[in-house]
PDB file of C-alpha atoms in Angstrom:
ATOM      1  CA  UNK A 169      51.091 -44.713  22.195  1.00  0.00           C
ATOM      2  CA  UNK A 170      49.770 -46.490  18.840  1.00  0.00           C
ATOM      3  CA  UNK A 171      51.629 -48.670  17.794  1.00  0.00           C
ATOM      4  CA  UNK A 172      53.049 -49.096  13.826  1.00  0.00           C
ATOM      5  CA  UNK A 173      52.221 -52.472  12.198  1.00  0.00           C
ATOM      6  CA  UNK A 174      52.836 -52.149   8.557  1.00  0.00           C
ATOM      7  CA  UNK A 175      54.222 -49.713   5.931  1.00  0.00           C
ATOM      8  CA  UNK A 176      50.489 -47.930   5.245  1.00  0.00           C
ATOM      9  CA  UNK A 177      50.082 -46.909   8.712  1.00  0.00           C
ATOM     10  CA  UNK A 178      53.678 -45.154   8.589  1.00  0.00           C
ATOM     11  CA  UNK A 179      52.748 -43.297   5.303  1.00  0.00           C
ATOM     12  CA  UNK A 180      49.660 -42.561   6.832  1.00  0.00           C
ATOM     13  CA  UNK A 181      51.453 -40.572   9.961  1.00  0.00           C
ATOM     14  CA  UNK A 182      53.829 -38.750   7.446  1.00  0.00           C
ATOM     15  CA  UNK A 183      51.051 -37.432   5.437  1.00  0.00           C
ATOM     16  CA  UNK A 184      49.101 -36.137   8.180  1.00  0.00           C
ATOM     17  CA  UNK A 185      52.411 -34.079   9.784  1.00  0.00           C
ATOM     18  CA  UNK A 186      53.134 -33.115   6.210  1.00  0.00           C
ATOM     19  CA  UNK A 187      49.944 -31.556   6.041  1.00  0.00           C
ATOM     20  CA  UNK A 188      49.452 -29.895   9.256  1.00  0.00           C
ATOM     21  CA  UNK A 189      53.155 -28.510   9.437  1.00  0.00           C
ATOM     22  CA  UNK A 190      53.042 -25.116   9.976  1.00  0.00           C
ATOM     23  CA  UNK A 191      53.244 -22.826   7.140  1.00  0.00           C
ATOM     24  CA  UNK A 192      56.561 -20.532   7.372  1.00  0.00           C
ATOM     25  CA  UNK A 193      55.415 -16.763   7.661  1.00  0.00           C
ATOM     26  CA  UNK A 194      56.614 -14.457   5.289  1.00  0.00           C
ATOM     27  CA  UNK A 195      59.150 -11.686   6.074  1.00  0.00           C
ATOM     28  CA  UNK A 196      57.456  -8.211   6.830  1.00  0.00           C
ATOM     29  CA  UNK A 197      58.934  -5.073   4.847  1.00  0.00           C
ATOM     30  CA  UNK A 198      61.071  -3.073   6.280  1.00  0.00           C
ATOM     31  CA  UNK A 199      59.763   0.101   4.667  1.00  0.00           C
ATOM     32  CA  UNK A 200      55.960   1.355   4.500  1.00  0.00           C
ATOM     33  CA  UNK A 201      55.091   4.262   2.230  1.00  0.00           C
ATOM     34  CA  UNK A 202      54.133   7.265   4.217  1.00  0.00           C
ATOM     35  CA  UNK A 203      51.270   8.341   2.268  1.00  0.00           C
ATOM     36  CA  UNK A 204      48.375   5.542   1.039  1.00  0.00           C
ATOM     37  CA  UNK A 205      48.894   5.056  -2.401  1.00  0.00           C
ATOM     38  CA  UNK A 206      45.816   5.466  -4.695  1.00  0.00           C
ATOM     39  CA  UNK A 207      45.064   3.056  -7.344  1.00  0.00           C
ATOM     40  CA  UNK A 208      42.630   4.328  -9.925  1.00  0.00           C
ATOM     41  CA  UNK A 209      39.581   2.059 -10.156  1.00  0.00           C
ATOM     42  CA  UNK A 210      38.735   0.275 -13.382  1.00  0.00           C
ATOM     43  CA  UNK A 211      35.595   1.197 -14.740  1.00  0.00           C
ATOM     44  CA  UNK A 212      33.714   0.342 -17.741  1.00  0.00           C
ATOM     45  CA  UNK A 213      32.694   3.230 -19.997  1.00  0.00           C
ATOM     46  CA  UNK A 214      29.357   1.965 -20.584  1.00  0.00           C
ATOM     47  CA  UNK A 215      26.956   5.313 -21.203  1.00  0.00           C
ATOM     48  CA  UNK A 216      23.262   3.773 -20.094  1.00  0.00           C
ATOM     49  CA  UNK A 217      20.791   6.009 -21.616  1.00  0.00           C
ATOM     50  CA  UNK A 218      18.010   7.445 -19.010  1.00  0.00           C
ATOM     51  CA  UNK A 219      14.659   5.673 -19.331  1.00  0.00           C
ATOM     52  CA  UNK A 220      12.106   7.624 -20.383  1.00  0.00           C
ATOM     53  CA  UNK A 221       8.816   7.211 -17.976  1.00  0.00           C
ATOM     54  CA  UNK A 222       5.874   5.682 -19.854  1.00  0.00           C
ATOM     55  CA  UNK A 223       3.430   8.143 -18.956  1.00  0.00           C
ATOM     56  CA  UNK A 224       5.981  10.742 -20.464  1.00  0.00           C
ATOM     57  CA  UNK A 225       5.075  11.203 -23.612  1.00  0.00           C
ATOM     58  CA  UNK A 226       5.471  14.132 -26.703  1.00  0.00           C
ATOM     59  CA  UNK A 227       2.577  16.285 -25.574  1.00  0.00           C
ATOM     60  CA  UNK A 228       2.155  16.016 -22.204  1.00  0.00           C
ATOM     61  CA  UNK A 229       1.556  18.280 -19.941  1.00  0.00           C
ATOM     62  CA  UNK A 230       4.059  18.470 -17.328  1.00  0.00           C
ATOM     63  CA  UNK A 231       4.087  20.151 -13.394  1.00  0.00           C
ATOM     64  CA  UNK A 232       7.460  21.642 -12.536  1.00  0.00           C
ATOM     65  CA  UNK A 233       8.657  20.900  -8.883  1.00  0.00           C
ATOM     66  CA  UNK A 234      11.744  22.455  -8.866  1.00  0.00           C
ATOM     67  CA  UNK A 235      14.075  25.965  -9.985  1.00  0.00           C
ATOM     68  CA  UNK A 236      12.959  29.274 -11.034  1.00  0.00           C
ATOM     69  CA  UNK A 237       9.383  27.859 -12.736  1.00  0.00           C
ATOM     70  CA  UNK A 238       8.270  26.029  -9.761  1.00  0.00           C
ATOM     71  CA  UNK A 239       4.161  25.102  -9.916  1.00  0.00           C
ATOM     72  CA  UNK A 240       4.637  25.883 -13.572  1.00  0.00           C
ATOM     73  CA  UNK A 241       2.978  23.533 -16.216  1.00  0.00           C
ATOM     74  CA  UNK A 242       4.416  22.891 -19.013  1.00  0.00           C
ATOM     75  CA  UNK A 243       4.045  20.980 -22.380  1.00  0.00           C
ATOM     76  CA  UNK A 244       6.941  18.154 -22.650  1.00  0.00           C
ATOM     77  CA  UNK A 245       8.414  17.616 -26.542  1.00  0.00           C
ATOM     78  CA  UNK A 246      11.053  15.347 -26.440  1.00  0.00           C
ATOM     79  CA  UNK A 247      13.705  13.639 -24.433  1.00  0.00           C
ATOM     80  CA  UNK A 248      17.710  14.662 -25.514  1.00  0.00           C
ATOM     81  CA  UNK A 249      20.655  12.781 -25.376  1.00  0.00           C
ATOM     82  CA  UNK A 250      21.734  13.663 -22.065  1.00  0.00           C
ATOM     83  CA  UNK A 251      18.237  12.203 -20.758  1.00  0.00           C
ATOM     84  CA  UNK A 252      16.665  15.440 -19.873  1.00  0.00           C
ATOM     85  CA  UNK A 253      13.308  16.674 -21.013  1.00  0.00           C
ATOM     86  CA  UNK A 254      12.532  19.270 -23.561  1.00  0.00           C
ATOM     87  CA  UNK A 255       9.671  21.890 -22.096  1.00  0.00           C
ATOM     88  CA  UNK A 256       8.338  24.754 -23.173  1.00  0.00           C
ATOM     89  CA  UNK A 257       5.028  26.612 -21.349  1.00  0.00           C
ATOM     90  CA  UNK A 258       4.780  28.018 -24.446  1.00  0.00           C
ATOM     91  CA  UNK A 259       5.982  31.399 -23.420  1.00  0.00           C
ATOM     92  CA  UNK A 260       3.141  33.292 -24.691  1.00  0.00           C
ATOM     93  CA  UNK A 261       1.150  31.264 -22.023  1.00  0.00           C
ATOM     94  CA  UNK A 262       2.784  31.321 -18.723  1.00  0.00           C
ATOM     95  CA  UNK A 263       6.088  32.764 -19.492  1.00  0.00           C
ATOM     96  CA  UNK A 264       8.301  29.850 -19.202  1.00  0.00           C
ATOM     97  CA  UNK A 265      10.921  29.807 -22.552  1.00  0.00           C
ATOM     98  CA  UNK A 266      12.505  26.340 -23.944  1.00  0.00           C
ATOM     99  CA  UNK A 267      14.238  24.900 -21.145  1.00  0.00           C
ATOM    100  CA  UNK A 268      15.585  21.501 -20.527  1.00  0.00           C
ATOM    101  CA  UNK A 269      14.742  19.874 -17.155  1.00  0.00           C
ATOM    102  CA  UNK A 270      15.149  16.462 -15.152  1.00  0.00           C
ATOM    103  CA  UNK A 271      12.641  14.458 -15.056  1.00  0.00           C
ATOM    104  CA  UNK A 272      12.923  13.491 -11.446  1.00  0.00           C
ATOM    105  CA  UNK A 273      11.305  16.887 -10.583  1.00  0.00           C
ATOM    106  CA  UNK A 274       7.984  16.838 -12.758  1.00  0.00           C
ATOM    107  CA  UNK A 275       4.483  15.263 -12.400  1.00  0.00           C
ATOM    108  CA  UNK A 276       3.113  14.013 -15.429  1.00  0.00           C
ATOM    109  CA  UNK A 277      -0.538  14.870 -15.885  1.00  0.00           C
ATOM    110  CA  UNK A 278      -2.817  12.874 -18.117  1.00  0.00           C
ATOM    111  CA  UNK A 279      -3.787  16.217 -20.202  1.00  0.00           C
ATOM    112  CA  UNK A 280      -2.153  15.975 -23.888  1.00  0.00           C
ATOM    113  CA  UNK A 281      -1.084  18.604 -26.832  1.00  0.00           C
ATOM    114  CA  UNK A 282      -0.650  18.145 -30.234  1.00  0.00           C
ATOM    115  CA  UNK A 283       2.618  18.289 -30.828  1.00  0.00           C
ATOM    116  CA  UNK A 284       3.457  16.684 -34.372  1.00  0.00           C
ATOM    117  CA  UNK A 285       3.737  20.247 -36.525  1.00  0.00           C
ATOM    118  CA  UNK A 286       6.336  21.243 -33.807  1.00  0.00           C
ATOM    119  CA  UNK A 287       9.736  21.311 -35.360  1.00  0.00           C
ATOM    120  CA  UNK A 288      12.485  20.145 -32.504  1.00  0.00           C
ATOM    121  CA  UNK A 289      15.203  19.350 -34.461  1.00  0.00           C
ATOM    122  CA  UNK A 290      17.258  22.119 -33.945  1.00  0.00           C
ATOM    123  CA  UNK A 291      17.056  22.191 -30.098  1.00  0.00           C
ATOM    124  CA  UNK A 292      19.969  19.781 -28.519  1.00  0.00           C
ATOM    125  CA  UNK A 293      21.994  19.586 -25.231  1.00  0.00           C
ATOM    126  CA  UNK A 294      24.706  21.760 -27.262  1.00  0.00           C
ATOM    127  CA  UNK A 295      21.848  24.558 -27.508  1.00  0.00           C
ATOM    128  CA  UNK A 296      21.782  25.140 -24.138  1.00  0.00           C
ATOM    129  CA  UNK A 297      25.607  25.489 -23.687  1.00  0.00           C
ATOM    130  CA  UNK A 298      26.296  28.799 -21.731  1.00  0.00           C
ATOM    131  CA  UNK A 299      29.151  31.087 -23.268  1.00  0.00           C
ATOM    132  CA  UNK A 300      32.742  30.520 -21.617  1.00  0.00           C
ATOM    133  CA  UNK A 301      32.986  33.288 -18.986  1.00  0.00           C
ATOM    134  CA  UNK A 302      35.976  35.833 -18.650  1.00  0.00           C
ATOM    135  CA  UNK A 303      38.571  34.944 -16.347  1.00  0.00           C
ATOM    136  CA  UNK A 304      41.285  37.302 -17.289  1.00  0.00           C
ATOM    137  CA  UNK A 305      42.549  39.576 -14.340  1.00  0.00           C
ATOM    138  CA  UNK A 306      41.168  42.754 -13.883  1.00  0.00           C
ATOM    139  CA  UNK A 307      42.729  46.025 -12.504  1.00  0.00           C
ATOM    140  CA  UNK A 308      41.737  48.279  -9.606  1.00  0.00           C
ATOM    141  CA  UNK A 309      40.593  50.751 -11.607  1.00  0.00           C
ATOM    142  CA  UNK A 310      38.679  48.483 -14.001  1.00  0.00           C
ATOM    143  CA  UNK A 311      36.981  46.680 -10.502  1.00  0.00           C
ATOM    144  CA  UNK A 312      35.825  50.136  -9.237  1.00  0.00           C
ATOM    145  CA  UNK A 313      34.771  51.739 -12.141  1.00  0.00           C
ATOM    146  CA  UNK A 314      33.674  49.151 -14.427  1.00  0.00           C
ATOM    147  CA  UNK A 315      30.151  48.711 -14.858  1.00  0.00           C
ATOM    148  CA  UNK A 316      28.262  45.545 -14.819  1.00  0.00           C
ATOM    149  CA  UNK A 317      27.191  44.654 -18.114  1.00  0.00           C
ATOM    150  CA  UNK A 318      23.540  43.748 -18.434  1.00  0.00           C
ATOM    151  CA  UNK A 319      23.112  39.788 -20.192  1.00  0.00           C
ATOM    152  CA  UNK A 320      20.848  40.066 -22.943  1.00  0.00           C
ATOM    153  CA  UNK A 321      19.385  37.089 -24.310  1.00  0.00           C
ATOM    154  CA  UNK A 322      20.336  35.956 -28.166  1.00  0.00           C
ATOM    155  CA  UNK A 323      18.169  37.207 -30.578  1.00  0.00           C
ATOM    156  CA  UNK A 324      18.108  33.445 -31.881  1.00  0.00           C
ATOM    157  CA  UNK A 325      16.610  32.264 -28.578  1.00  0.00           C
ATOM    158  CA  UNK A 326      13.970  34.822 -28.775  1.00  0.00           C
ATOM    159  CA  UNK A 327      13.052  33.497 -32.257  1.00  0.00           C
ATOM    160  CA  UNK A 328      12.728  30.059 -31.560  1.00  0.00           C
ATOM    161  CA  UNK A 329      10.327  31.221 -28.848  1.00  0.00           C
ATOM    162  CA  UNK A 330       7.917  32.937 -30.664  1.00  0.00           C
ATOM    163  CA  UNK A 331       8.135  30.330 -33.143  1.00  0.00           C
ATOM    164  CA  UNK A 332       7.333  27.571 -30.980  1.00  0.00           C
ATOM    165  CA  UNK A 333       4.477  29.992 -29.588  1.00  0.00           C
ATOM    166  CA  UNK A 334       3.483  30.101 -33.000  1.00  0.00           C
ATOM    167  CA  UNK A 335       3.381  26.303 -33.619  1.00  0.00           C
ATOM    168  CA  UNK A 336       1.807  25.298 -30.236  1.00  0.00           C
ATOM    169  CA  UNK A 337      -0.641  27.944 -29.666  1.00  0.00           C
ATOM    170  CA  UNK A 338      -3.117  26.505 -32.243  1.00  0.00           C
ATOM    171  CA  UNK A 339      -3.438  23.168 -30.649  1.00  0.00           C
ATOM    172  CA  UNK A 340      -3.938  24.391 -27.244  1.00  0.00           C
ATOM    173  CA  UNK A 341      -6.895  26.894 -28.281  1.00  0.00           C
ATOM    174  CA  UNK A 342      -8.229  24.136 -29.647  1.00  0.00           C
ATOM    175  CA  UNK A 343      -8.629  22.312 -26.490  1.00  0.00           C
ATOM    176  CA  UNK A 344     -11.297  24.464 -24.003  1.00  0.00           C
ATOM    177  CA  UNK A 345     -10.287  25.890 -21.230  1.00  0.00           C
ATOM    178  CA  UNK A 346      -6.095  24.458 -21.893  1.00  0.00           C
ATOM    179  CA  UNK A 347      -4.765  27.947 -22.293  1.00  0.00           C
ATOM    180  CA  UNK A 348      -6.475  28.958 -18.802  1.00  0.00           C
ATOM    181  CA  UNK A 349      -5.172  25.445 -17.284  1.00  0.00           C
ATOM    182  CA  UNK A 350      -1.443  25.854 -18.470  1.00  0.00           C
ATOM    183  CA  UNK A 351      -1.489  29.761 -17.052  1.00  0.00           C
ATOM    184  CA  UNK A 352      -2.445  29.025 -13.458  1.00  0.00           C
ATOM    185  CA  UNK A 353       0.384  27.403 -11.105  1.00  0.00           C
ATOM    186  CA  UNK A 354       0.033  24.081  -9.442  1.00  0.00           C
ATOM    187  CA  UNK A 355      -0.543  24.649  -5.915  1.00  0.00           C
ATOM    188  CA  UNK A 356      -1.597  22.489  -2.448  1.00  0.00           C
ATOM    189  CA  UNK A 357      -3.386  23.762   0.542  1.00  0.00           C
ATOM    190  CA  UNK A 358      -4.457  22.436   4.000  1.00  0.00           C
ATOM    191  CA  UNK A 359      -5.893  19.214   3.667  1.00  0.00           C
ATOM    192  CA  UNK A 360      -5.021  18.002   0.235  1.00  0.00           C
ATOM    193  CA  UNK A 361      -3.917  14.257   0.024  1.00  0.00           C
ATOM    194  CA  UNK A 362      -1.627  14.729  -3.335  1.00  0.00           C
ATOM    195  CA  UNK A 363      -1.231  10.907  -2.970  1.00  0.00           C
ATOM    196  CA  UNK A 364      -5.026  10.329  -3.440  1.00  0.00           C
ATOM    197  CA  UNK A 365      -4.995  12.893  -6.505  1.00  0.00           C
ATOM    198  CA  UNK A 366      -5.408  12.124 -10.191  1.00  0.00           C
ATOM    199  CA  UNK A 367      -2.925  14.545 -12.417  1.00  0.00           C
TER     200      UNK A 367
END
């Protein structure tokens, strides 16, 4: 056993116990909620706009990968609010209307269109809101014998169709062979490297 020769060893020793005496443990409830209580998470609203990819550009002609206009090219006017694209075939073309779609299902192809006497203005992501549907109950009678109505599009819609037809099909006859390119669908058969291809 060391033995204590002056007053700093003895502070010494009651330091050291002082600081390695055990901590006393805290009392465990008695009660425990039965279901996990959810806290809800704090997050910053912080809307990021969607970056645009640089070889997107007004005019370009764009290869749909996705929906009903798969293999479809298209002609890309501008990017909306939401951060999805603005297409149109034009619908004369290739039949695909003004449509909005993501733009992590398209290839961008180095073909352009004029595009500066097309007026886009009007078309926004509040355009393309659908109508609120019906949800009222219906009767028996009115589930057996009602007939289901046919959806017509808005005359509006049409309009801005053939007006964007009107606007676009210029600059694409101008370009040879464009109106024959933006009619045909994109397609891959055995033994085609799309990795190795140049859009």
């Amino acid at each position: 056993m060391v033995k204590v020769t002056n007053t700093e060893q003895a502070l010494k020793g009651v330091i050291s116990i002082a600081q390695t005496a055990p901590k006393k443990k805290t009392k465990t409830p008695a009660f425990y909620p039965a279901d996990n209580v959810k806290f809800p998470l704090k997050k910053p609203n912080t809307s990021k706009p969607t970056k645009l990819r640089p070889t997107v550009t007004p005019g370009t002609v764009l290869i749909l990968l996705a929906g009903h206009f798969k293999g479809k090219r298209v002609v890309f006017l501008k990017q909306l609010a939401s951060g999805l694209l603005l297409v149109c075939g034009p619908y004369g073309v290739n039949g695909v209307p003004i449509k909005r779609v993501n733009q992590c299902y398209i290839i961008a192809t180095s073909q352009k269109v004029d595009v500066s006497k097309v007026v886009t203005t009007k078309f926004d992501d509040a355009y393309f809101k659908k109508p609120s549907k019906d949800r009222s109950k219906k009767s028996e009678e009115d589930f057996f014998q009602g007939e289901v109505a046919k959806k017509e599009l808005p005359a509006s819609y049409i309009e801005h169709n053939k007006a964007l037809d009107a606007s676009l099909g210029p600059a694409i006859e101008k370009v040879p062979y464009l109106k024959g390119y933006l009619a045909t669908h994109f397609t891959l058969r055995s033994g085609d490297k799309p990795h190795e291809m140049k859009f």
